[in-house]
């Protein structure tokens, strides 16, 4: 029997930011794809690709600030990859701040169209920046073992959801932590090598909801506690698990942690 041909990575778009380039010290982690048990196909449901698990191991502990940045960058990346943003977040901010390119576009498009696009973009950026800033506050108040990014549907039954598992990371002080930039390169290199987005169909505009676990007594007043929330079991799922090769926090330590939901549903837009 002929040997199967090796898989070929698709040309899914990858934002043009510098930490996607692999540094000399960064070693590509092993990628593990886990396929869930296949149910009989239902013609009334759209194609649902395999769930994907991407484990990433860092050479040492990371700071809470680093964990927050991992979360924020994954949120930006998912919204761009799933076509809820027409450009990567940083490029979109630059483009809509009266750059020469934006002025050229204004001249080429009807005024009404340009004005509508500008309003949608400004609203999306403002809402996203609000979520990012409040994530920083949450990470400063409590350890955050898990984060969910839910797209479409509802919080209990999203069409797609993306999980960042931080529970295996041993928290440490900033001066003893691994470089956050190097960790980001490793994370996104792993996601790219896993080819996690290639089988997904082009989506419509969907709402994006952010959920995060925190200690029930952390005093958080912007994210809303969801005491009885359970992680969805249906919908396409990508899980990124982070670890640092050191003993992690015991599972029993997370018993007093509950889910918090961002009160803002991020609405994407197309130009």
PDB file of C-alpha atoms in Angstrom:
ATOM      1  CA  UNK A   1       0.000   0.000   0.000  1.00  0.00           C
ATOM      2  CA  UNK A   2       1.327   3.421  -0.906  1.00  0.00           C
ATOM      3  CA  UNK A   3       2.326   5.621   1.972  1.00  0.00           C
ATOM      4  CA  UNK A   4      -0.002   8.535   2.565  1.00  0.00           C
ATOM      5  CA  UNK A   5       1.204  11.867   1.299  1.00  0.00           C
ATOM      6  CA  UNK A   6       2.289  14.346   3.948  1.00  0.00           C
ATOM      7  CA  UNK A   7      -0.217  17.063   4.832  1.00  0.00           C
ATOM      8  CA  UNK A   8       0.300  20.511   3.419  1.00  0.00           C
ATOM      9  CA  UNK A   9      -0.254  23.577   5.508  1.00  0.00           C
ATOM     10  CA  UNK A  10      -2.867  25.886   4.092  1.00  0.00           C
ATOM     11  CA  UNK A  11      -2.218  29.508   3.364  1.00  0.00           C
ATOM     12  CA  UNK A  12      -4.474  30.866   6.097  1.00  0.00           C
ATOM     13  CA  UNK A  13      -3.781  34.576   6.649  1.00  0.00           C
ATOM     14  CA  UNK A  14      -1.383  35.388   9.446  1.00  0.00           C
ATOM     15  CA  UNK A  15      -1.198  38.960  10.812  1.00  0.00           C
ATOM     16  CA  UNK A  16       1.982  40.753   9.897  1.00  0.00           C
ATOM     17  CA  UNK A  17       3.381  41.393  13.372  1.00  0.00           C
ATOM     18  CA  UNK A  18       6.938  40.873  14.409  1.00  0.00           C
ATOM     19  CA  UNK A  19       6.423  38.211  17.049  1.00  0.00           C
ATOM     20  CA  UNK A  20       5.209  35.749  14.455  1.00  0.00           C
ATOM     21  CA  UNK A  21       8.826  35.439  13.328  1.00  0.00           C
ATOM     22  CA  UNK A  22      10.615  32.668  15.144  1.00  0.00           C
ATOM     23  CA  UNK A  23      13.690  33.774  17.071  1.00  0.00           C
ATOM     24  CA  UNK A  24      16.928  31.789  17.007  1.00  0.00           C
ATOM     25  CA  UNK A  25      16.449  30.677  20.597  1.00  0.00           C
ATOM     26  CA  UNK A  26      12.833  29.641  20.135  1.00  0.00           C
ATOM     27  CA  UNK A  27      12.294  25.976  19.436  1.00  0.00           C
ATOM     28  CA  UNK A  28       9.110  24.931  17.712  1.00  0.00           C
ATOM     29  CA  UNK A  29       6.962  22.989  20.190  1.00  0.00           C
ATOM     30  CA  UNK A  30       5.358  19.708  19.291  1.00  0.00           C
ATOM     31  CA  UNK A  31       1.824  20.049  18.075  1.00  0.00           C
ATOM     32  CA  UNK A  32      -0.862  17.593  19.026  1.00  0.00           C
ATOM     33  CA  UNK A  33      -4.166  17.402  17.189  1.00  0.00           C
ATOM     34  CA  UNK A  34      -6.915  15.544  18.987  1.00  0.00           C
ATOM     35  CA  UNK A  35      -9.902  14.460  16.978  1.00  0.00           C
ATOM     36  CA  UNK A  36     -13.142  14.087  18.843  1.00  0.00           C
ATOM     37  CA  UNK A  37     -15.358  11.096  18.304  1.00  0.00           C
ATOM     38  CA  UNK A  38     -17.213  11.541  15.065  1.00  0.00           C
ATOM     39  CA  UNK A  39     -20.996  11.538  15.204  1.00  0.00           C
ATOM     40  CA  UNK A  40     -23.128  10.587  12.200  1.00  0.00           C
ATOM     41  CA  UNK A  41     -23.322  13.612   9.894  1.00  0.00           C
ATOM     42  CA  UNK A  42     -26.439  15.708  10.060  1.00  0.00           C
ATOM     43  CA  UNK A  43     -27.299  17.262   6.688  1.00  0.00           C
ATOM     44  CA  UNK A  44     -29.033  20.176   8.402  1.00  0.00           C
ATOM     45  CA  UNK A  45     -25.809  21.207  10.201  1.00  0.00           C
ATOM     46  CA  UNK A  46     -22.881  22.933   8.572  1.00  0.00           C
ATOM     47  CA  UNK A  47     -19.522  21.186   8.328  1.00  0.00           C
ATOM     48  CA  UNK A  48     -17.785  21.055  11.709  1.00  0.00           C
ATOM     49  CA  UNK A  49     -14.037  20.371  11.593  1.00  0.00           C
ATOM     50  CA  UNK A  50     -12.038  18.576  14.246  1.00  0.00           C
ATOM     51  CA  UNK A  51     -11.345  20.043  17.612  1.00  0.00           C
ATOM     52  CA  UNK A  52      -7.739  21.041  18.059  1.00  0.00           C
ATOM     53  CA  UNK A  53      -5.425  20.950  21.063  1.00  0.00           C
ATOM     54  CA  UNK A  54      -2.225  22.996  20.884  1.00  0.00           C
ATOM     55  CA  UNK A  55       0.130  22.444  23.842  1.00  0.00           C
ATOM     56  CA  UNK A  56       2.902  24.991  24.312  1.00  0.00           C
ATOM     57  CA  UNK A  57       5.726  24.519  26.826  1.00  0.00           C
ATOM     58  CA  UNK A  58       7.801  27.498  27.958  1.00  0.00           C
ATOM     59  CA  UNK A  59      11.383  27.105  29.259  1.00  0.00           C
ATOM     60  CA  UNK A  60      10.454  28.783  32.550  1.00  0.00           C
ATOM     61  CA  UNK A  61       7.729  30.582  34.523  1.00  0.00           C
ATOM     62  CA  UNK A  62       5.900  33.621  33.191  1.00  0.00           C
ATOM     63  CA  UNK A  63       4.460  36.658  34.918  1.00  0.00           C
ATOM     64  CA  UNK A  64       0.813  37.570  35.407  1.00  0.00           C
ATOM     65  CA  UNK A  65       1.357  40.463  33.016  1.00  0.00           C
ATOM     66  CA  UNK A  66       2.609  37.970  30.454  1.00  0.00           C
ATOM     67  CA  UNK A  67      -0.479  35.790  30.912  1.00  0.00           C
ATOM     68  CA  UNK A  68      -2.670  38.838  30.351  1.00  0.00           C
ATOM     69  CA  UNK A  69      -0.803  39.686  27.163  1.00  0.00           C
ATOM     70  CA  UNK A  70      -1.177  36.123  25.890  1.00  0.00           C
ATOM     71  CA  UNK A  71      -4.937  36.463  26.391  1.00  0.00           C
ATOM     72  CA  UNK A  72      -5.214  39.846  24.698  1.00  0.00           C
ATOM     73  CA  UNK A  73      -3.133  38.823  21.689  1.00  0.00           C
ATOM     74  CA  UNK A  74      -5.108  35.595  21.233  1.00  0.00           C
ATOM     75  CA  UNK A  75      -8.361  37.572  21.279  1.00  0.00           C
ATOM     76  CA  UNK A  76      -7.070  39.947  18.593  1.00  0.00           C
ATOM     77  CA  UNK A  77      -5.764  37.027  16.545  1.00  0.00           C
ATOM     78  CA  UNK A  78      -9.011  35.053  16.669  1.00  0.00           C
ATOM     79  CA  UNK A  79     -11.113  38.042  15.651  1.00  0.00           C
ATOM     80  CA  UNK A  80      -8.849  38.678  12.660  1.00  0.00           C
ATOM     81  CA  UNK A  81      -8.516  35.045  11.602  1.00  0.00           C
ATOM     82  CA  UNK A  82     -12.284  34.556  11.812  1.00  0.00           C
ATOM     83  CA  UNK A  83     -12.816  37.653   9.689  1.00  0.00           C
ATOM     84  CA  UNK A  84     -14.493  39.748  12.358  1.00  0.00           C
ATOM     85  CA  UNK A  85     -11.850  42.415  11.690  1.00  0.00           C
ATOM     86  CA  UNK A  86     -10.782  43.334   8.146  1.00  0.00           C
ATOM     87  CA  UNK A  87      -7.181  43.940   9.269  1.00  0.00           C
ATOM     88  CA  UNK A  88      -5.064  42.876  12.238  1.00  0.00           C
ATOM     89  CA  UNK A  89      -5.882  44.962  15.292  1.00  0.00           C
ATOM     90  CA  UNK A  90      -2.729  47.092  15.335  1.00  0.00           C
ATOM     91  CA  UNK A  91      -2.960  47.820  11.603  1.00  0.00           C
ATOM     92  CA  UNK A  92      -6.638  48.687  11.948  1.00  0.00           C
ATOM     93  CA  UNK A  93      -5.915  51.206  14.706  1.00  0.00           C
ATOM     94  CA  UNK A  94      -3.175  52.804  12.617  1.00  0.00           C
ATOM     95  CA  UNK A  95      -5.256  52.867   9.428  1.00  0.00           C
ATOM     96  CA  UNK A  96      -8.263  54.585  10.999  1.00  0.00           C
ATOM     97  CA  UNK A  97      -6.257  57.282  12.739  1.00  0.00           C
ATOM     98  CA  UNK A  98      -6.103  59.619   9.767  1.00  0.00           C
ATOM     99  CA  UNK A  99      -3.198  57.896   8.093  1.00  0.00           C
ATOM    100  CA  UNK A 100      -2.404  58.809   4.451  1.00  0.00           C
ATOM    101  CA  UNK A 101      -3.859  55.467   3.359  1.00  0.00           C
ATOM    102  CA  UNK A 102      -7.122  56.246   5.126  1.00  0.00           C
ATOM    103  CA  UNK A 103      -7.300  59.657   3.469  1.00  0.00           C
ATOM    104  CA  UNK A 104      -6.770  58.051   0.068  1.00  0.00           C
ATOM    105  CA  UNK A 105      -9.600  55.624   0.757  1.00  0.00           C
ATOM    106  CA  UNK A 106     -11.880  58.490   1.743  1.00  0.00           C
ATOM    107  CA  UNK A 107     -11.264  60.135  -1.628  1.00  0.00           C
ATOM    108  CA  UNK A 108     -12.016  56.917  -3.532  1.00  0.00           C
ATOM    109  CA  UNK A 109     -15.223  55.920  -1.700  1.00  0.00           C
ATOM    110  CA  UNK A 110     -18.570  57.708  -1.463  1.00  0.00           C
ATOM    111  CA  UNK A 111     -18.772  59.867   1.635  1.00  0.00           C
ATOM    112  CA  UNK A 112     -21.725  57.953   3.135  1.00  0.00           C
ATOM    113  CA  UNK A 113     -19.966  54.588   2.782  1.00  0.00           C
ATOM    114  CA  UNK A 114     -16.736  55.895   4.255  1.00  0.00           C
ATOM    115  CA  UNK A 115     -18.545  57.543   7.166  1.00  0.00           C
ATOM    116  CA  UNK A 116     -20.483  54.357   7.972  1.00  0.00           C
ATOM    117  CA  UNK A 117     -17.335  52.210   7.843  1.00  0.00           C
ATOM    118  CA  UNK A 118     -15.494  54.676  10.042  1.00  0.00           C
ATOM    119  CA  UNK A 119     -18.250  54.644  12.660  1.00  0.00           C
ATOM    120  CA  UNK A 120     -18.377  50.834  12.709  1.00  0.00           C
ATOM    121  CA  UNK A 121     -14.616  50.614  13.005  1.00  0.00           C
ATOM    122  CA  UNK A 122     -14.409  53.184  15.791  1.00  0.00           C
ATOM    123  CA  UNK A 123     -17.153  51.414  17.734  1.00  0.00           C
ATOM    124  CA  UNK A 124     -15.487  48.012  17.339  1.00  0.00           C
ATOM    125  CA  UNK A 125     -12.086  49.363  18.334  1.00  0.00           C
ATOM    126  CA  UNK A 126     -13.518  51.185  21.352  1.00  0.00           C
ATOM    127  CA  UNK A 127     -15.325  48.067  22.579  1.00  0.00           C
ATOM    128  CA  UNK A 128     -12.290  45.860  22.005  1.00  0.00           C
ATOM    129  CA  UNK A 129      -9.972  48.312  23.762  1.00  0.00           C
ATOM    130  CA  UNK A 130     -12.393  48.390  26.703  1.00  0.00           C
ATOM    131  CA  UNK A 131     -12.320  44.590  27.016  1.00  0.00           C
ATOM    132  CA  UNK A 132      -8.515  44.550  26.746  1.00  0.00           C
ATOM    133  CA  UNK A 133      -8.084  47.211  29.429  1.00  0.00           C
ATOM    134  CA  UNK A 134     -10.468  45.452  31.824  1.00  0.00           C
ATOM    135  CA  UNK A 135      -8.666  42.162  31.250  1.00  0.00           C
ATOM    136  CA  UNK A 136      -5.527  43.885  32.535  1.00  0.00           C
ATOM    137  CA  UNK A 137      -7.407  44.893  35.683  1.00  0.00           C
ATOM    138  CA  UNK A 138      -8.761  41.370  36.171  1.00  0.00           C
ATOM    139  CA  UNK A 139      -5.328  39.768  35.816  1.00  0.00           C
ATOM    140  CA  UNK A 140      -3.959  42.258  38.338  1.00  0.00           C
ATOM    141  CA  UNK A 141      -6.631  41.260  40.879  1.00  0.00           C
ATOM    142  CA  UNK A 142      -6.614  37.489  40.590  1.00  0.00           C
ATOM    143  CA  UNK A 143      -4.988  34.487  38.996  1.00  0.00           C
ATOM    144  CA  UNK A 144      -6.843  33.588  35.807  1.00  0.00           C
ATOM    145  CA  UNK A 145      -6.578  29.854  35.092  1.00  0.00           C
ATOM    146  CA  UNK A 146      -8.760  29.753  31.964  1.00  0.00           C
ATOM    147  CA  UNK A 147     -10.118  32.124  29.327  1.00  0.00           C
ATOM    148  CA  UNK A 148     -12.812  31.477  26.718  1.00  0.00           C
ATOM    149  CA  UNK A 149     -13.406  33.403  23.495  1.00  0.00           C
ATOM    150  CA  UNK A 150     -16.905  32.591  22.219  1.00  0.00           C
ATOM    151  CA  UNK A 151     -17.997  33.389  18.659  1.00  0.00           C
ATOM    152  CA  UNK A 152     -21.590  33.323  17.439  1.00  0.00           C
ATOM    153  CA  UNK A 153     -24.596  31.702  19.055  1.00  0.00           C
ATOM    154  CA  UNK A 154     -24.791  32.248  22.804  1.00  0.00           C
ATOM    155  CA  UNK A 155     -22.529  31.814  25.826  1.00  0.00           C
ATOM    156  CA  UNK A 156     -23.967  28.330  26.434  1.00  0.00           C
ATOM    157  CA  UNK A 157     -24.039  27.246  22.794  1.00  0.00           C
ATOM    158  CA  UNK A 158     -21.538  29.200  20.649  1.00  0.00           C
ATOM    159  CA  UNK A 159     -20.748  28.305  17.064  1.00  0.00           C
ATOM    160  CA  UNK A 160     -17.023  28.405  17.807  1.00  0.00           C
ATOM    161  CA  UNK A 161     -15.023  28.776  20.990  1.00  0.00           C
ATOM    162  CA  UNK A 162     -11.365  29.149  21.769  1.00  0.00           C
ATOM    163  CA  UNK A 163      -9.877  28.290  25.140  1.00  0.00           C
ATOM    164  CA  UNK A 164      -6.617  29.451  26.663  1.00  0.00           C
ATOM    165  CA  UNK A 165      -5.625  27.170  29.538  1.00  0.00           C
ATOM    166  CA  UNK A 166      -3.242  28.952  31.911  1.00  0.00           C
ATOM    167  CA  UNK A 167      -3.817  26.661  34.888  1.00  0.00           C
ATOM    168  CA  UNK A 168      -0.582  24.719  34.343  1.00  0.00           C
ATOM    169  CA  UNK A 169       1.597  27.815  34.636  1.00  0.00           C
ATOM    170  CA  UNK A 170       3.316  28.419  37.955  1.00  0.00           C
ATOM    171  CA  UNK A 171       3.039  32.158  38.697  1.00  0.00           C
ATOM    172  CA  UNK A 172       6.285  33.956  39.352  1.00  0.00           C
ATOM    173  CA  UNK A 173       7.682  37.456  39.763  1.00  0.00           C
ATOM    174  CA  UNK A 174       8.509  39.598  36.758  1.00  0.00           C
ATOM    175  CA  UNK A 175      12.290  39.557  37.243  1.00  0.00           C
ATOM    176  CA  UNK A 176      12.388  35.733  37.174  1.00  0.00           C
ATOM    177  CA  UNK A 177      10.082  35.288  34.216  1.00  0.00           C
ATOM    178  CA  UNK A 178      10.719  34.226  30.651  1.00  0.00           C
ATOM    179  CA  UNK A 179      10.499  36.970  28.026  1.00  0.00           C
ATOM    180  CA  UNK A 180       6.873  37.613  27.107  1.00  0.00           C
ATOM    181  CA  UNK A 181       7.822  38.369  23.491  1.00  0.00           C
ATOM    182  CA  UNK A 182       9.594  35.018  23.159  1.00  0.00           C
ATOM    183  CA  UNK A 183       6.574  33.243  24.646  1.00  0.00           C
ATOM    184  CA  UNK A 184       4.238  34.987  22.216  1.00  0.00           C
ATOM    185  CA  UNK A 185       6.378  33.876  19.282  1.00  0.00           C
ATOM    186  CA  UNK A 186       6.216  30.326  20.561  1.00  0.00           C
ATOM    187  CA  UNK A 187       2.432  30.398  21.048  1.00  0.00           C
ATOM    188  CA  UNK A 188       1.603  31.744  17.611  1.00  0.00           C
ATOM    189  CA  UNK A 189       4.161  29.585  15.887  1.00  0.00           C
ATOM    190  CA  UNK A 190       2.427  26.578  17.479  1.00  0.00           C
ATOM    191  CA  UNK A 191      -1.029  27.770  16.391  1.00  0.00           C
ATOM    192  CA  UNK A 192       0.237  28.349  12.847  1.00  0.00           C
ATOM    193  CA  UNK A 193       1.862  24.914  12.667  1.00  0.00           C
ATOM    194  CA  UNK A 194      -1.334  23.294  13.959  1.00  0.00           C
ATOM    195  CA  UNK A 195      -3.188  24.807  10.979  1.00  0.00           C
ATOM    196  CA  UNK A 196      -6.132  25.345  13.294  1.00  0.00           C
ATOM    197  CA  UNK A 197      -8.177  27.667  11.077  1.00  0.00           C
ATOM    198  CA  UNK A 198      -7.835  26.131   7.610  1.00  0.00           C
ATOM    199  CA  UNK A 199     -10.857  23.822   7.707  1.00  0.00           C
ATOM    200  CA  UNK A 200     -13.276  26.475   8.923  1.00  0.00           C
ATOM    201  CA  UNK A 201     -15.720  27.976   6.482  1.00  0.00           C
ATOM    202  CA  UNK A 202     -15.748  31.715   5.887  1.00  0.00           C
ATOM    203  CA  UNK A 203     -17.961  33.019   8.696  1.00  0.00           C
ATOM    204  CA  UNK A 204     -20.577  35.771   8.750  1.00  0.00           C
ATOM    205  CA  UNK A 205     -20.240  38.618  11.203  1.00  0.00           C
ATOM    206  CA  UNK A 206     -20.732  37.212  14.692  1.00  0.00           C
ATOM    207  CA  UNK A 207     -20.728  38.504  18.230  1.00  0.00           C
ATOM    208  CA  UNK A 208     -17.623  37.724  20.300  1.00  0.00           C
ATOM    209  CA  UNK A 209     -17.895  37.194  24.066  1.00  0.00           C
ATOM    210  CA  UNK A 210     -14.968  36.868  26.468  1.00  0.00           C
ATOM    211  CA  UNK A 211     -15.196  34.701  29.596  1.00  0.00           C
ATOM    212  CA  UNK A 212     -12.463  34.380  32.214  1.00  0.00           C
ATOM    213  CA  UNK A 213     -12.093  32.464  35.467  1.00  0.00           C
ATOM    214  CA  UNK A 214     -11.131  34.356  38.592  1.00  0.00           C
ATOM    215  CA  UNK A 215     -11.372  34.021  42.348  1.00  0.00           C
ATOM    216  CA  UNK A 216     -14.914  34.542  43.571  1.00  0.00           C
ATOM    217  CA  UNK A 217     -13.719  37.133  46.133  1.00  0.00           C
ATOM    218  CA  UNK A 218     -11.381  39.081  43.829  1.00  0.00           C
ATOM    219  CA  UNK A 219     -13.600  42.170  43.949  1.00  0.00           C
ATOM    220  CA  UNK A 220     -14.094  42.363  40.176  1.00  0.00           C
ATOM    221  CA  UNK A 221     -16.917  44.790  39.326  1.00  0.00           C
ATOM    222  CA  UNK A 222     -16.819  45.053  35.514  1.00  0.00           C
ATOM    223  CA  UNK A 223     -16.853  41.412  34.453  1.00  0.00           C
ATOM    224  CA  UNK A 224     -20.091  39.781  35.586  1.00  0.00           C
ATOM    225  CA  UNK A 225     -19.892  36.561  37.637  1.00  0.00           C
ATOM    226  CA  UNK A 226     -21.550  33.481  36.126  1.00  0.00           C
ATOM    227  CA  UNK A 227     -21.558  31.137  39.100  1.00  0.00           C
ATOM    228  CA  UNK A 228     -23.213  28.157  37.410  1.00  0.00           C
ATOM    229  CA  UNK A 229     -21.607  28.500  33.990  1.00  0.00           C
ATOM    230  CA  UNK A 230     -20.387  25.363  32.258  1.00  0.00           C
ATOM    231  CA  UNK A 231     -17.984  25.252  29.335  1.00  0.00           C
ATOM    232  CA  UNK A 232     -19.870  24.412  26.108  1.00  0.00           C
ATOM    233  CA  UNK A 233     -19.514  20.927  24.663  1.00  0.00           C
ATOM    234  CA  UNK A 234     -20.671  21.717  21.113  1.00  0.00           C
ATOM    235  CA  UNK A 235     -19.160  23.947  18.451  1.00  0.00           C
ATOM    236  CA  UNK A 236     -15.696  24.073  16.947  1.00  0.00           C
ATOM    237  CA  UNK A 237     -13.088  24.283  19.674  1.00  0.00           C
ATOM    238  CA  UNK A 238      -9.435  25.258  19.749  1.00  0.00           C
ATOM    239  CA  UNK A 239      -7.649  24.840  23.079  1.00  0.00           C
ATOM    240  CA  UNK A 240      -4.201  26.293  23.701  1.00  0.00           C
ATOM    241  CA  UNK A 241      -2.629  24.852  26.859  1.00  0.00           C
ATOM    242  CA  UNK A 242       0.393  26.593  28.346  1.00  0.00           C
ATOM    243  CA  UNK A 243       2.882  25.063  30.763  1.00  0.00           C
ATOM    244  CA  UNK A 244       6.408  25.811  31.931  1.00  0.00           C
ATOM    245  CA  UNK A 245       7.871  22.441  32.918  1.00  0.00           C
ATOM    246  CA  UNK A 246       7.453  23.148  36.626  1.00  0.00           C
ATOM    247  CA  UNK A 247       4.898  21.876  39.175  1.00  0.00           C
ATOM    248  CA  UNK A 248       1.611  23.611  38.506  1.00  0.00           C
ATOM    249  CA  UNK A 249      -0.926  24.827  41.036  1.00  0.00           C
ATOM    250  CA  UNK A 250      -2.942  21.906  42.501  1.00  0.00           C
ATOM    251  CA  UNK A 251      -6.384  21.409  40.986  1.00  0.00           C
ATOM    252  CA  UNK A 252      -7.997  21.847  44.401  1.00  0.00           C
ATOM    253  CA  UNK A 253      -6.714  25.426  44.494  1.00  0.00           C
ATOM    254  CA  UNK A 254      -9.169  26.358  41.724  1.00  0.00           C
ATOM    255  CA  UNK A 255     -12.286  25.308  43.673  1.00  0.00           C
ATOM    256  CA  UNK A 256     -13.050  28.903  44.699  1.00  0.00           C
ATOM    257  CA  UNK A 257     -12.715  30.200  41.134  1.00  0.00           C
ATOM    258  CA  UNK A 258     -15.779  31.086  39.062  1.00  0.00           C
ATOM    259  CA  UNK A 259     -16.436  32.256  35.533  1.00  0.00           C
ATOM    260  CA  UNK A 260     -16.757  35.965  34.780  1.00  0.00           C
ATOM    261  CA  UNK A 261     -18.335  37.291  31.581  1.00  0.00           C
ATOM    262  CA  UNK A 262     -17.447  40.539  29.859  1.00  0.00           C
ATOM    263  CA  UNK A 263     -20.589  42.723  29.715  1.00  0.00           C
ATOM    264  CA  UNK A 264     -19.736  43.761  26.158  1.00  0.00           C
ATOM    265  CA  UNK A 265     -20.388  41.644  23.062  1.00  0.00           C
ATOM    266  CA  UNK A 266     -17.775  42.565  20.482  1.00  0.00           C
ATOM    267  CA  UNK A 267     -19.351  43.144  17.095  1.00  0.00           C
ATOM    268  CA  UNK A 268     -17.107  42.647  14.094  1.00  0.00           C
ATOM    269  CA  UNK A 269     -17.383  44.571  10.853  1.00  0.00           C
ATOM    270  CA  UNK A 270     -16.512  44.246   7.166  1.00  0.00           C
ATOM    271  CA  UNK A 271     -15.378  47.065   4.927  1.00  0.00           C
TER     272      UNK A 271
END
